């Protein structure tokens, strides 16, 4: 199968002209898939029937390989009291991923998954418990946004790659995904409205800075020193906080985009006054701001969230140090809104 929804406009033009078709057909197909978000060739009204048949693959031996315009299928949608919608999508091979729609005053944000499972092993996270099954394709990442757009009949204004998986561990796909998502003939989403979150693969962060995507980078720091970080995130054995801060600085210097450090507050793990001071120091060095979230308790993980007043106190103390801090609103708590929990429950129910 030719996965043409994963092709950039240039790749699609090359492919379409190789079939002996005019290049403008590539643009039309691309606009249908990425601009109008249709899920099937049938819906593309200005594409001639003969071309559709050719694309589907004829019966003769010389026929080109049939195309696939991957459409993922929602198998469960839950809406929370706060308007958050959580989607469980089935991929063509039956694998399951989650995406979340969050409604803010400034628009609709979709949280996108980048892999089925994850191999980073963070000890507080539900998505990594069974390891990595496979990478998503660009089309499978894009389709999370397209299916949700069609479902709510509203445009998505912001995208965060903070769902299941480590986007920098599926790097080439991430780059293609961003290229297609921001293309003028496609969904045409502004680079400024996209955030990619990583647990801190430093070589990739530098490569990403050089690639010039211009998106916001969030780094899951979660601890202000290596000693604590190693207890929470196995990846901390490979990359020290010093290396991460250097890479973060490189990203900032190269792109002018301020880094966000994500910090999941876990009671008696990373919420002490000493942590505040250490974290403030790291932020000052990189000009980063902090996004705090009380850790979401995941069954079998053993982390308890810092209480609300503790979270507010942590925020105030950081602010006293001159650091910019936001507290991530915990949306969709009543619908297993957090971090791979809907999928986990669904898979659990099936066994
Ligand atoms: N792999 C990427 C993105 C996926 S997770 C990363 O590590 O950044 C998106 C964010 O949710 C990360 O900051 C991750 O550490 C955090 N997260 C995962 N499980 C969590 C939990 N149980 N409670 C709070 N935050 C969690």
mmCIF file of C-alpha atoms and ligand atoms in Angstrom:
data_model
loop_
_atom_site.group_PDB
_atom_site.id
_atom_site.type_symbol
_atom_site.label_atom_id
_atom_site.label_comp_id
_atom_site.label_asym_id
_atom_site.label_seq_id
_atom_site.Cartn_x
_atom_site.Cartn_y
_atom_site.Cartn_z
ATOM 1 C CA UNK A 1 0.000 0.000 0.000
ATOM 2 C CA UNK A 2 1.167 3.515 -0.781
ATOM 3 C CA UNK A 3 0.436 5.566 2.313
ATOM 4 C CA UNK A 4 -0.180 8.791 0.366
ATOM 5 C CA UNK A 5 -1.564 10.673 3.367
ATOM 6 C CA UNK A 6 1.952 10.522 4.835
ATOM 7 C CA UNK A 7 3.450 12.195 1.744
ATOM 8 C CA UNK A 8 4.485 15.829 1.712
ATOM 9 C CA UNK A 9 3.088 17.832 -1.203
ATOM 10 C CA UNK A 10 6.396 17.391 -3.063
ATOM 11 C CA UNK A 11 6.422 13.625 -2.552
ATOM 12 C CA UNK A 12 2.794 13.375 -3.604
ATOM 13 C CA UNK A 13 3.458 15.368 -6.790
ATOM 14 C CA UNK A 14 6.338 13.051 -7.673
ATOM 15 C CA UNK A 15 4.121 10.047 -7.101
ATOM 16 C CA UNK A 16 1.142 11.380 -9.061
ATOM 17 C CA UNK A 17 3.249 12.464 -12.033
ATOM 18 C CA UNK A 18 4.920 9.036 -12.013
ATOM 19 C CA UNK A 19 1.452 7.631 -12.708
ATOM 20 C CA UNK A 20 1.253 9.851 -15.789
ATOM 21 C CA UNK A 21 -1.212 12.244 -14.153
ATOM 22 C CA UNK A 22 -0.898 16.046 -14.126
ATOM 23 C CA UNK A 23 0.709 17.594 -11.027
ATOM 24 C CA UNK A 24 -2.374 19.656 -10.147
ATOM 25 C CA UNK A 25 -4.121 16.413 -9.236
ATOM 26 C CA UNK A 26 -1.580 15.981 -6.461
ATOM 27 C CA UNK A 27 -2.514 19.377 -5.086
ATOM 28 C CA UNK A 28 -6.213 18.514 -5.234
ATOM 29 C CA UNK A 29 -5.697 15.188 -3.466
ATOM 30 C CA UNK A 30 -3.527 16.861 -0.847
ATOM 31 C CA UNK A 31 -6.123 19.558 -0.202
ATOM 32 C CA UNK A 32 -8.858 16.956 0.230
ATOM 33 C CA UNK A 33 -6.801 14.909 2.669
ATOM 34 C CA UNK A 34 -5.162 17.649 4.723
ATOM 35 C CA UNK A 35 -7.245 20.781 4.156
ATOM 36 C CA UNK A 36 -10.739 19.333 4.087
ATOM 37 C CA UNK A 37 -9.889 16.299 6.202
ATOM 38 C CA UNK A 38 -11.906 13.780 4.187
ATOM 39 C CA UNK A 39 -11.473 10.149 5.133
ATOM 40 C CA UNK A 40 -12.052 8.485 1.782
ATOM 41 C CA UNK A 41 -11.399 8.874 -1.949
ATOM 42 C CA UNK A 42 -15.194 8.699 -2.441
ATOM 43 C CA UNK A 43 -15.611 12.139 -0.882
ATOM 44 C CA UNK A 44 -13.194 13.830 -3.286
ATOM 45 C CA UNK A 45 -15.728 15.252 -5.720
ATOM 46 C CA UNK A 46 -13.382 16.876 -8.244
ATOM 47 C CA UNK A 47 -11.135 13.847 -8.716
ATOM 48 C CA UNK A 48 -12.099 11.855 -11.828
ATOM 49 C CA UNK A 49 -13.449 8.393 -11.287
ATOM 50 C CA UNK A 50 -10.767 6.909 -13.528
ATOM 51 C CA UNK A 51 -8.015 8.328 -11.320
ATOM 52 C CA UNK A 52 -9.706 7.069 -8.175
ATOM 53 C CA UNK A 53 -9.852 3.608 -9.706
ATOM 54 C CA UNK A 54 -6.232 3.797 -10.727
ATOM 55 C CA UNK A 55 -5.304 4.807 -7.184
ATOM 56 C CA UNK A 56 -7.340 2.016 -5.671
ATOM 57 C CA UNK A 57 -5.349 -0.414 -7.795
ATOM 58 C CA UNK A 58 -6.779 -2.081 -10.842
ATOM 59 C CA UNK A 59 -6.752 -5.792 -11.543
ATOM 60 C CA UNK A 60 -4.127 -5.765 -14.287
ATOM 61 C CA UNK A 61 -0.562 -6.670 -13.378
ATOM 62 C CA UNK A 62 0.867 -3.274 -14.333
ATOM 63 C CA UNK A 63 -1.491 -1.404 -12.054
ATOM 64 C CA UNK A 64 0.287 0.773 -9.479
ATOM 65 C CA UNK A 65 0.302 -0.308 -5.880
ATOM 66 C CA UNK A 66 -3.049 0.649 -4.350
ATOM 67 C CA UNK A 67 -3.113 3.722 -2.179
ATOM 68 C CA UNK A 68 -4.152 3.959 1.402
ATOM 69 C CA UNK A 69 -5.467 7.192 2.827
ATOM 70 C CA UNK A 70 -5.355 5.925 6.390
ATOM 71 C CA UNK A 71 -8.420 6.765 8.373
ATOM 72 C CA UNK A 72 -8.300 5.895 12.013
ATOM 73 C CA UNK A 73 -11.574 4.946 13.671
ATOM 74 C CA UNK A 74 -12.885 6.202 17.009
ATOM 75 C CA UNK A 75 -13.971 3.209 19.085
ATOM 76 C CA UNK A 76 -14.767 5.129 22.243
ATOM 77 C CA UNK A 77 -15.413 8.830 22.848
ATOM 78 C CA UNK A 78 -15.996 10.207 26.312
ATOM 79 C CA UNK A 79 -16.989 13.719 27.165
ATOM 80 C CA UNK A 80 -16.173 15.221 30.502
ATOM 81 C CA UNK A 81 -18.208 17.731 32.476
ATOM 82 C CA UNK A 82 -15.604 20.372 31.590
ATOM 83 C CA UNK A 83 -16.041 19.761 27.832
ATOM 84 C CA UNK A 84 -12.863 17.715 27.401
ATOM 85 C CA UNK A 85 -13.325 14.847 24.964
ATOM 86 C CA UNK A 86 -11.200 11.795 25.083
ATOM 87 C CA UNK A 87 -10.922 9.652 21.954
ATOM 88 C CA UNK A 88 -9.796 6.077 21.752
ATOM 89 C CA UNK A 89 -8.806 5.416 18.132
ATOM 90 C CA UNK A 90 -8.286 2.107 16.410
ATOM 91 C CA UNK A 91 -5.506 2.079 13.805
ATOM 92 C CA UNK A 92 -5.662 0.018 10.594
ATOM 93 C CA UNK A 93 -3.726 -2.835 12.260
ATOM 94 C CA UNK A 94 -6.026 -2.835 15.295
ATOM 95 C CA UNK A 95 -3.645 -1.012 17.655
ATOM 96 C CA UNK A 96 -5.229 1.519 20.002
ATOM 97 C CA UNK A 97 -4.150 5.075 20.755
ATOM 98 C CA UNK A 98 -5.614 7.980 22.671
ATOM 99 C CA UNK A 99 -6.112 11.605 21.749
ATOM 100 C CA UNK A 100 -7.651 14.336 23.856
ATOM 101 C CA UNK A 101 -9.571 17.452 22.863
ATOM 102 C CA UNK A 102 -9.363 20.259 25.385
ATOM 103 C CA UNK A 103 -11.501 23.339 25.085
ATOM 104 C CA UNK A 104 -9.953 26.559 26.264
ATOM 105 C CA UNK A 105 -11.148 30.145 25.945
ATOM 106 C CA UNK A 106 -8.567 30.704 23.225
ATOM 107 C CA UNK A 107 -9.572 27.701 21.136
ATOM 108 C CA UNK A 108 -9.515 23.939 20.714
ATOM 109 C CA UNK A 109 -6.372 22.042 21.612
ATOM 110 C CA UNK A 110 -5.734 18.452 20.575
ATOM 111 C CA UNK A 111 -3.222 16.295 22.405
ATOM 112 C CA UNK A 112 -1.731 13.874 19.873
ATOM 113 C CA UNK A 113 -0.039 10.493 20.380
ATOM 114 C CA UNK A 114 3.179 9.738 18.495
ATOM 115 C CA UNK A 115 3.679 6.019 19.193
ATOM 116 C CA UNK A 116 1.728 2.948 20.235
ATOM 117 C CA UNK A 117 3.179 2.495 23.705
ATOM 118 C CA UNK A 118 6.546 3.976 24.626
ATOM 119 C CA UNK A 119 9.969 2.665 25.562
ATOM 120 C CA UNK A 120 11.090 5.482 27.847
ATOM 121 C CA UNK A 121 9.789 3.754 30.970
ATOM 122 C CA UNK A 122 8.890 6.791 33.136
ATOM 123 C CA UNK A 123 7.798 5.318 36.457
ATOM 124 C CA UNK A 124 4.694 7.487 36.914
ATOM 125 C CA UNK A 125 3.317 7.062 33.370
ATOM 126 C CA UNK A 126 0.625 4.636 32.180
ATOM 127 C CA UNK A 127 1.589 4.725 28.485
ATOM 128 C CA UNK A 128 4.926 3.004 28.870
ATOM 129 C CA UNK A 129 3.918 0.081 31.083
ATOM 130 C CA UNK A 130 3.845 -2.427 28.218
ATOM 131 C CA UNK A 131 6.779 -0.933 26.312
ATOM 132 C CA UNK A 132 6.754 0.201 22.698
ATOM 133 C CA UNK A 133 4.541 -1.597 20.187
ATOM 134 C CA UNK A 134 5.351 0.546 17.166
ATOM 135 C CA UNK A 135 5.813 4.031 15.800
ATOM 136 C CA UNK A 136 2.861 5.884 14.317
ATOM 137 C CA UNK A 137 3.021 7.029 10.690
ATOM 138 C CA UNK A 138 2.657 10.737 9.820
ATOM 139 C CA UNK A 139 -0.868 9.971 8.541
ATOM 140 C CA UNK A 140 -1.849 8.327 11.828
ATOM 141 C CA UNK A 141 -0.635 11.349 13.763
ATOM 142 C CA UNK A 142 -2.410 13.794 11.440
ATOM 143 C CA UNK A 143 -5.626 11.819 11.381
ATOM 144 C CA UNK A 144 -6.104 12.272 15.124
ATOM 145 C CA UNK A 145 -6.533 15.989 14.408
ATOM 146 C CA UNK A 146 -8.629 15.485 11.276
ATOM 147 C CA UNK A 147 -11.091 13.009 12.838
ATOM 148 C CA UNK A 148 -11.595 15.283 15.838
ATOM 149 C CA UNK A 149 -12.099 18.305 13.555
ATOM 150 C CA UNK A 150 -14.838 16.413 11.729
ATOM 151 C CA UNK A 151 -16.365 15.129 14.940
ATOM 152 C CA UNK A 152 -16.797 18.552 16.533
ATOM 153 C CA UNK A 153 -17.196 20.423 13.223
ATOM 154 C CA UNK A 154 -14.790 23.061 14.471
ATOM 155 C CA UNK A 155 -11.239 23.853 13.609
ATOM 156 C CA UNK A 156 -8.406 22.904 15.952
ATOM 157 C CA UNK A 157 -6.297 25.924 16.860
ATOM 158 C CA UNK A 158 -3.556 24.310 18.947
ATOM 159 C CA UNK A 159 -1.772 20.972 18.898
ATOM 160 C CA UNK A 160 0.362 19.488 21.646
ATOM 161 C CA UNK A 161 2.345 16.327 20.969
ATOM 162 C CA UNK A 162 1.940 15.116 24.530
ATOM 163 C CA UNK A 163 -0.058 11.945 24.126
ATOM 164 C CA UNK A 164 1.250 8.414 24.182
ATOM 165 C CA UNK A 165 4.849 7.945 23.052
ATOM 166 C CA UNK A 166 8.101 9.866 22.834
ATOM 167 C CA UNK A 167 7.957 12.051 19.689
ATOM 168 C CA UNK A 168 11.749 12.403 19.492
ATOM 169 C CA UNK A 169 11.969 8.591 19.399
ATOM 170 C CA UNK A 170 9.901 8.757 16.178
ATOM 171 C CA UNK A 171 11.822 11.714 14.870
ATOM 172 C CA UNK A 172 11.477 11.509 11.066
ATOM 173 C CA UNK A 173 7.746 10.985 11.384
ATOM 174 C CA UNK A 174 7.507 13.975 13.713
ATOM 175 C CA UNK A 175 9.237 16.198 11.161
ATOM 176 C CA UNK A 176 6.980 15.055 8.303
ATOM 177 C CA UNK A 177 3.899 15.409 10.519
ATOM 178 C CA UNK A 178 4.830 19.017 11.350
ATOM 179 C CA UNK A 179 5.637 19.817 7.735
ATOM 180 C CA UNK A 180 2.254 18.560 6.504
ATOM 181 C CA UNK A 181 0.261 20.043 9.402
ATOM 182 C CA UNK A 182 1.668 23.540 8.861
ATOM 183 C CA UNK A 183 1.572 23.483 5.044
ATOM 184 C CA UNK A 184 -0.539 26.128 3.349
ATOM 185 C CA UNK A 185 -2.339 23.622 1.133
ATOM 186 C CA UNK A 186 -2.985 21.442 4.183
ATOM 187 C CA UNK A 187 -4.465 22.197 7.607
ATOM 188 C CA UNK A 188 -2.267 25.302 7.652
ATOM 189 C CA UNK A 189 -1.792 25.335 11.410
ATOM 190 C CA UNK A 190 0.530 28.018 12.714
ATOM 191 C CA UNK A 191 3.903 26.781 13.988
ATOM 192 C CA UNK A 192 3.411 29.013 16.974
ATOM 193 C CA UNK A 193 0.372 26.999 18.018
ATOM 194 C CA UNK A 194 2.219 23.695 18.232
ATOM 195 C CA UNK A 195 4.086 22.267 21.217
ATOM 196 C CA UNK A 196 6.221 19.139 21.145
ATOM 197 C CA UNK A 197 7.027 17.491 24.459
ATOM 198 C CA UNK A 198 10.067 15.295 25.045
ATOM 199 C CA UNK A 199 11.593 13.483 27.989
ATOM 200 C CA UNK A 200 14.882 15.031 26.908
ATOM 201 C CA UNK A 201 16.751 13.163 24.147
ATOM 202 C CA UNK A 202 19.449 15.800 23.789
ATOM 203 C CA UNK A 203 20.897 14.894 20.355
ATOM 204 C CA UNK A 204 17.391 15.048 18.951
ATOM 205 C CA UNK A 205 16.654 18.373 20.640
ATOM 206 C CA UNK A 206 19.673 19.871 18.866
ATOM 207 C CA UNK A 207 18.699 18.299 15.562
ATOM 208 C CA UNK A 208 15.189 19.630 16.075
ATOM 209 C CA UNK A 209 16.537 23.128 16.696
ATOM 210 C CA UNK A 210 18.555 22.897 13.467
ATOM 211 C CA UNK A 211 15.518 21.622 11.537
ATOM 212 C CA UNK A 212 13.918 25.024 12.111
ATOM 213 C CA UNK A 213 10.338 23.880 12.674
ATOM 214 C CA UNK A 214 9.738 26.913 14.906
ATOM 215 C CA UNK A 215 7.447 25.069 17.313
ATOM 216 C CA UNK A 216 7.478 25.333 21.094
ATOM 217 C CA UNK A 217 9.509 22.724 22.902
ATOM 218 C CA UNK A 218 8.489 21.353 26.266
ATOM 219 C CA UNK A 219 10.904 19.204 28.229
ATOM 220 C CA UNK A 220 9.652 16.778 30.853
ATOM 221 C CA UNK A 221 12.096 17.580 33.589
ATOM 222 C CA UNK A 222 10.072 16.528 36.646
ATOM 223 C CA UNK A 223 13.054 16.819 38.960
ATOM 224 C CA UNK A 224 15.646 19.514 39.629
ATOM 225 C CA UNK A 225 18.614 17.159 40.042
ATOM 226 C CA UNK A 226 19.829 13.857 38.584
ATOM 227 C CA UNK A 227 19.462 11.963 41.826
ATOM 228 C CA UNK A 228 15.692 12.491 42.053
ATOM 229 C CA UNK A 229 15.209 12.351 38.290
ATOM 230 C CA UNK A 230 16.796 8.880 38.133
ATOM 231 C CA UNK A 231 14.210 7.557 40.573
ATOM 232 C CA UNK A 232 11.395 8.803 38.297
ATOM 233 C CA UNK A 233 12.742 8.438 34.767
ATOM 234 C CA UNK A 234 15.130 5.708 33.546
ATOM 235 C CA UNK A 235 16.175 8.027 30.687
ATOM 236 C CA UNK A 236 17.918 10.141 33.337
ATOM 237 C CA UNK A 237 20.620 7.447 33.449
ATOM 238 C CA UNK A 238 21.480 8.353 29.875
ATOM 239 C CA UNK A 239 21.144 12.146 29.847
ATOM 240 C CA UNK A 240 22.092 14.326 32.764
ATOM 241 C CA UNK A 241 20.188 17.472 33.636
ATOM 242 C CA UNK A 242 23.328 19.439 32.760
ATOM 243 C CA UNK A 243 23.190 18.001 29.221
ATOM 244 C CA UNK A 244 19.478 18.701 28.967
ATOM 245 C CA UNK A 245 19.914 22.302 30.082
ATOM 246 C CA UNK A 246 22.645 22.758 27.458
ATOM 247 C CA UNK A 247 20.384 21.354 24.734
ATOM 248 C CA UNK A 248 17.497 23.525 25.955
ATOM 249 C CA UNK A 249 19.720 26.584 25.773
ATOM 250 C CA UNK A 250 20.773 25.579 22.269
ATOM 251 C CA UNK A 251 17.121 25.322 21.220
ATOM 252 C CA UNK A 252 16.314 28.708 22.707
ATOM 253 C CA UNK A 253 19.345 30.429 21.189
ATOM 254 C CA UNK A 254 18.722 28.910 17.787
ATOM 255 C CA UNK A 255 14.958 29.429 17.578
ATOM 256 C CA UNK A 256 14.194 32.262 19.989
ATOM 257 C CA UNK A 257 11.420 30.068 21.383
ATOM 258 C CA UNK A 258 11.275 29.888 25.146
ATOM 259 C CA UNK A 259 11.440 26.362 26.592
ATOM 260 C CA UNK A 260 8.841 24.997 28.982
ATOM 261 C CA UNK A 261 9.928 22.606 31.694
ATOM 262 C CA UNK A 262 7.162 20.256 32.652
ATOM 263 C CA UNK A 263 7.166 19.303 36.287
ATOM 264 C CA UNK A 264 4.777 16.679 37.674
ATOM 265 C CA UNK A 265 4.586 17.239 41.409
ATOM 266 C CA UNK A 266 4.693 14.003 43.401
ATOM 267 C CA UNK A 267 4.244 14.158 47.122
ATOM 268 C CA UNK A 268 7.514 13.871 49.075
ATOM 269 C CA UNK A 269 9.419 13.105 45.895
ATOM 270 C CA UNK A 270 10.119 16.396 44.125
ATOM 271 C CA UNK A 271 8.082 19.019 45.999
ATOM 272 C CA UNK A 272 10.475 20.227 48.728
ATOM 273 C CA UNK A 273 11.732 23.801 49.219
ATOM 274 C CA UNK A 274 15.177 22.641 48.160
ATOM 275 C CA UNK A 275 13.632 21.479 44.869
ATOM 276 C CA UNK A 276 12.112 24.933 44.326
ATOM 277 C CA UNK A 277 15.515 26.603 44.602
ATOM 278 C CA UNK A 278 17.282 24.068 42.394
ATOM 279 C CA UNK A 279 14.552 24.275 39.761
ATOM 280 C CA UNK A 280 14.588 28.075 39.810
ATOM 281 C CA UNK A 281 18.315 27.998 39.199
ATOM 282 C CA UNK A 282 17.891 25.708 36.164
ATOM 283 C CA UNK A 283 15.177 27.953 34.749
ATOM 284 C CA UNK A 284 17.280 31.072 35.127
ATOM 285 C CA UNK A 285 20.114 29.416 33.250
ATOM 286 C CA UNK A 286 17.888 28.578 30.265
ATOM 287 C CA UNK A 287 15.261 31.317 30.370
ATOM 288 C CA UNK A 288 12.667 28.564 30.687
ATOM 289 C CA UNK A 289 9.279 28.694 32.296
ATOM 290 C CA UNK A 290 7.621 25.946 34.287
ATOM 291 C CA UNK A 291 4.398 24.071 33.790
ATOM 292 C CA UNK A 292 3.341 22.371 37.012
ATOM 293 C CA UNK A 293 0.939 19.468 37.194
ATOM 294 C CA UNK A 294 0.078 17.401 40.254
ATOM 295 C CA UNK A 295 1.073 13.868 39.260
ATOM 296 C CA UNK A 296 -1.886 11.830 38.079
ATOM 297 C CA UNK A 297 -1.997 8.675 40.152
ATOM 298 C CA UNK A 298 -1.804 5.614 37.914
ATOM 299 C CA UNK A 299 -2.748 2.216 39.315
ATOM 300 C CA UNK A 300 0.357 0.237 40.158
ATOM 301 C CA UNK A 301 2.695 3.229 39.952
ATOM 302 C CA UNK A 302 2.865 4.329 43.580
ATOM 303 C CA UNK A 303 3.108 8.094 43.103
ATOM 304 C CA UNK A 304 0.763 10.372 45.037
ATOM 305 C CA UNK A 305 0.029 13.905 43.896
ATOM 306 C CA UNK A 306 1.111 16.896 45.920
ATOM 307 C CA UNK A 307 -2.021 18.400 47.504
ATOM 308 C CA UNK A 308 -3.528 21.518 45.877
ATOM 309 C CA UNK A 309 -2.243 23.943 48.501
ATOM 310 C CA UNK A 310 1.198 22.375 48.169
ATOM 311 C CA UNK A 311 1.075 22.935 44.412
ATOM 312 C CA UNK A 312 0.073 26.574 44.903
ATOM 313 C CA UNK A 313 2.829 27.059 47.474
ATOM 314 C CA UNK A 314 5.398 25.518 45.115
ATOM 315 C CA UNK A 315 4.214 27.910 42.396
ATOM 316 C CA UNK A 316 4.406 30.951 44.669
ATOM 317 C CA UNK A 317 7.894 30.104 45.846
ATOM 318 C CA UNK A 318 9.088 29.669 42.252
ATOM 319 C CA UNK A 319 7.516 32.974 41.300
ATOM 320 C CA UNK A 320 9.322 34.654 44.183
ATOM 321 C CA UNK A 321 12.497 33.527 42.449
ATOM 322 C CA UNK A 322 11.350 35.370 39.337
ATOM 323 C CA UNK A 323 10.253 32.284 37.383
ATOM 324 C CA UNK A 324 7.239 32.230 35.116
ATOM 325 C CA UNK A 325 4.938 29.408 36.239
ATOM 326 C CA UNK A 326 1.649 27.975 35.068
ATOM 327 C CA UNK A 327 -0.357 25.186 36.627
ATOM 328 C CA UNK A 328 -1.718 22.815 34.035
ATOM 329 C CA UNK A 329 -5.451 22.613 34.455
ATOM 330 C CA UNK A 330 -6.400 19.044 35.027
ATOM 331 C CA UNK A 331 -9.097 18.530 32.480
ATOM 332 C CA UNK A 332 -11.164 15.435 32.019
ATOM 333 C CA UNK A 333 -10.448 13.855 35.401
ATOM 334 C CA UNK A 334 -13.842 12.187 35.391
ATOM 335 C CA UNK A 335 -13.210 10.405 32.061
ATOM 336 C CA UNK A 336 -9.801 8.836 32.654
ATOM 337 C CA UNK A 337 -8.474 12.010 31.090
ATOM 338 C CA UNK A 338 -4.916 11.497 32.069
ATOM 339 C CA UNK A 339 -2.045 10.010 30.217
ATOM 340 C CA UNK A 340 -3.020 6.684 28.687
ATOM 341 C CA UNK A 341 -5.569 5.678 31.248
ATOM 342 C CA UNK A 342 -8.552 5.239 28.957
ATOM 343 C CA UNK A 343 -6.586 2.890 26.700
ATOM 344 C CA UNK A 344 -5.262 1.027 29.707
ATOM 345 C CA UNK A 345 -8.755 0.530 31.052
ATOM 346 C CA UNK A 346 -10.043 -0.525 27.625
ATOM 347 C CA UNK A 347 -7.270 -3.083 27.143
ATOM 348 C CA UNK A 348 -7.801 -4.247 30.720
ATOM 349 C CA UNK A 349 -11.500 -4.797 30.078
ATOM 350 C CA UNK A 350 -10.738 -6.947 27.055
ATOM 351 C CA UNK A 351 -8.579 -9.485 28.867
HETATM 352 N N1 LIG B 1 7.218 11.429 25.897
HETATM 353 C C1 LIG B 1 6.938 12.825 25.951
HETATM 354 C C2 LIG B 1 5.475 13.200 25.782
HETATM 355 C C3 LIG B 1 4.410 12.358 26.357
HETATM 356 S S1 LIG B 1 3.777 12.554 27.960
HETATM 357 C C4 LIG B 1 7.478 13.416 27.218
HETATM 358 O O1 LIG B 1 8.032 12.682 28.018
HETATM 359 O O2 LIG B 1 7.437 14.635 27.370
HETATM 360 C C5 LIG B 1 3.265 14.201 28.192
HETATM 361 C C6 LIG B 1 3.573 14.696 29.602
HETATM 362 O O3 LIG B 1 2.784 14.027 30.593
HETATM 363 C C7 LIG B 1 5.031 14.475 30.006
HETATM 364 O O4 LIG B 1 5.500 15.603 30.675
HETATM 365 C C8 LIG B 1 4.916 13.302 30.940
HETATM 366 O O5 LIG B 1 6.025 13.197 31.775
HETATM 367 C C9 LIG B 1 3.618 13.629 31.652
HETATM 368 N N2 LIG B 1 3.027 12.508 32.380
HETATM 369 C C10 LIG B 1 3.005 11.205 32.087
HETATM 370 N N3 LIG B 1 2.361 10.506 33.021
HETATM 371 C C11 LIG B 1 1.964 11.390 33.944
HETATM 372 C C12 LIG B 1 1.248 11.283 35.174
HETATM 373 N N4 LIG B 1 0.826 10.111 35.625
HETATM 374 N N5 LIG B 1 1.004 12.424 35.846
HETATM 375 C C13 LIG B 1 1.434 13.623 35.395
HETATM 376 N N6 LIG B 1 2.102 13.788 34.256
HETATM 377 C C14 LIG B 1 2.375 12.685 33.541
#
